Amino acid sequence: MNALFRHRSATATPSSRPAAEDRAELDALREMVPSPGAPRLSPDRHARLEARLMNAVDDTATASGTVKPAKSPSAVGRPSGFGRLTTGRSMSLGVAAAVVAATVAGFAVTGSSGQKAVAAPAPLKVESSRATVPLATVAKRATALAGSDGAARRGTHRREWAMGLWDDGKHEPEQVPVTESRDRYNADGSGEAQDIEDGRVVHRTHLPTGSWEKSASYVNTPPTTVEGLADYLAKENPDTRGSAYWTVDSLEALLREWTPGPAQTAAIDGLLAEQPGLRAIGPVRDRAGRQGQAYAADFKGTVRWTIILDEHTGRVLGTELSSIRTDPKMRLEPGDVEQYDAYLD
């Protein structure tokens, strides 16, 4: 029975080794996880914990000689919505995905802050009273503002939600809390991660010198040209070349680490406008209640990335991953939202 936490999921293959060995590795992985009574993990610690777990799984599998060749994300039948920690990783341990998913979902659902799980949000609703703005128009407006004051900043302020999914066809999707976090980094790689509830900072985590370089996938400042940004994203995921879906996927990962300035925003919108597979959905209100324009790209008729832009400035307001067909194993129906991120400043 494998659990897949959609926005940080792993692809697992069955283990053919004795159950006792799997149990021993399972116990070893669990020892690495803080007890349920520990303070709720900040998003930054949350990501680093999973990376640590996944690396331990890889190290164990390598030692036993069971690692299989890695696949590119596009080779997987149903892609991860957020694959930066485990991009292209194919694991041989059947228990690994269950451990990581249970760990991550467990902190999200039962954190000591007392937050309760929430129902899945409804799909974005197109507001017919407002006009659809072509992506090319939004990109031109962003380009006109590219010289405005404001540089890209390390770290983000975002609100996020994700669904815990099981791939055994027996469990209903697990609804997890909406969380809000803010993290900022200094030039030396130090910083602070904050958990926010009802507009108040409820938990702070100091991040020592060098933390940025150790945790970020996109360490260098994002480029300010369309061509430069395309190359920048392709270094992390070559599948962005010629794919609207994987371009949005990579931008979602980037926006978990950087808050773009006006020049980067213009490059992002210009790159999106060049994607033939990205189509206008129409005017919507995002998960923070802001007016925006939604554009979407599909992956093999299974899932859809939607990106929401401020039609006046081109700023990215949010990204959403949703199902576009019935999936009995995942207990999903068309339109089911699997995750979203709202970028707040």
PDB file of N, CA and C in Angstrom, residues 40 109-116 197:
ATOM      1  N   ARG A  40       5.378  21.982  15.298  1.00  0.00           N
ATOM      2  CA  ARG A  40       5.029  21.759  13.896  1.00  0.00           C
ATOM      3  C   ARG A  40       6.151  22.253  12.998  1.00  0.00           C
ATOM      4  N   VAL A 109      -1.285  17.232   8.834  1.00  0.00           N
ATOM      5  CA  VAL A 109      -2.631  17.036   9.375  1.00  0.00           C
ATOM      6  C   VAL A 109      -2.678  17.171  10.885  1.00  0.00           C
ATOM      7  N   THR A 110      -1.638  16.691  11.587  1.00  0.00           N
ATOM      8  CA  THR A 110      -1.727  16.612  13.037  1.00  0.00           C
ATOM      9  C   THR A 110      -0.702  17.473  13.751  1.00  0.00           C
ATOM     10  N   GLY A 111      -0.204  18.515  13.089  1.00  0.00           N
ATOM     11  CA  GLY A 111       0.788  19.376  13.708  1.00  0.00           C
ATOM     12  C   GLY A 111       0.309  19.945  15.032  1.00  0.00           C
ATOM     13  N   SER A 112       1.266  20.277  15.898  1.00  0.00           N
ATOM     14  CA  SER A 112       0.918  20.691  17.250  1.00  0.00           C
ATOM     15  C   SER A 112       0.197  22.029  17.298  1.00  0.00           C
ATOM     16  N   SER A 113       0.116  22.720  16.152  1.00  0.00           N
ATOM     17  CA  SER A 113      -0.602  23.990  16.140  1.00  0.00           C
ATOM     18  C   SER A 113      -2.097  23.782  16.295  1.00  0.00           C
ATOM     19  N   GLY A 114      -2.556  22.544  16.146  1.00  0.00           N
ATOM     20  CA  GLY A 114      -3.972  22.263  16.319  1.00  0.00           C
ATOM     21  C   GLY A 114      -4.798  22.507  15.081  1.00  0.00           C
ATOM     22  N   GLN A 115      -4.172  22.845  13.960  1.00  0.00           N
ATOM     23  CA  GLN A 115      -4.923  23.061  12.733  1.00  0.00           C
ATOM     24  C   GLN A 115      -5.641  21.784  12.320  1.00  0.00           C
ATOM     25  N   LYS A 116      -6.833  21.936  11.811  1.00  0.00           N
ATOM     26  CA  LYS A 116      -7.622  20.796  11.388  1.00  0.00           C
ATOM     27  C   LYS A 116      -7.582  20.642   9.875  1.00  0.00           C
ATOM     28  N   GLU A 197      -0.484  32.169  11.072  1.00  0.00           N
ATOM     29  CA  GLU A 197      -1.889  31.803  11.238  1.00  0.00           C
ATOM     30  C   GLU A 197      -2.686  33.061  11.552  1.00  0.00           C
TER      31      GLU A 197
END
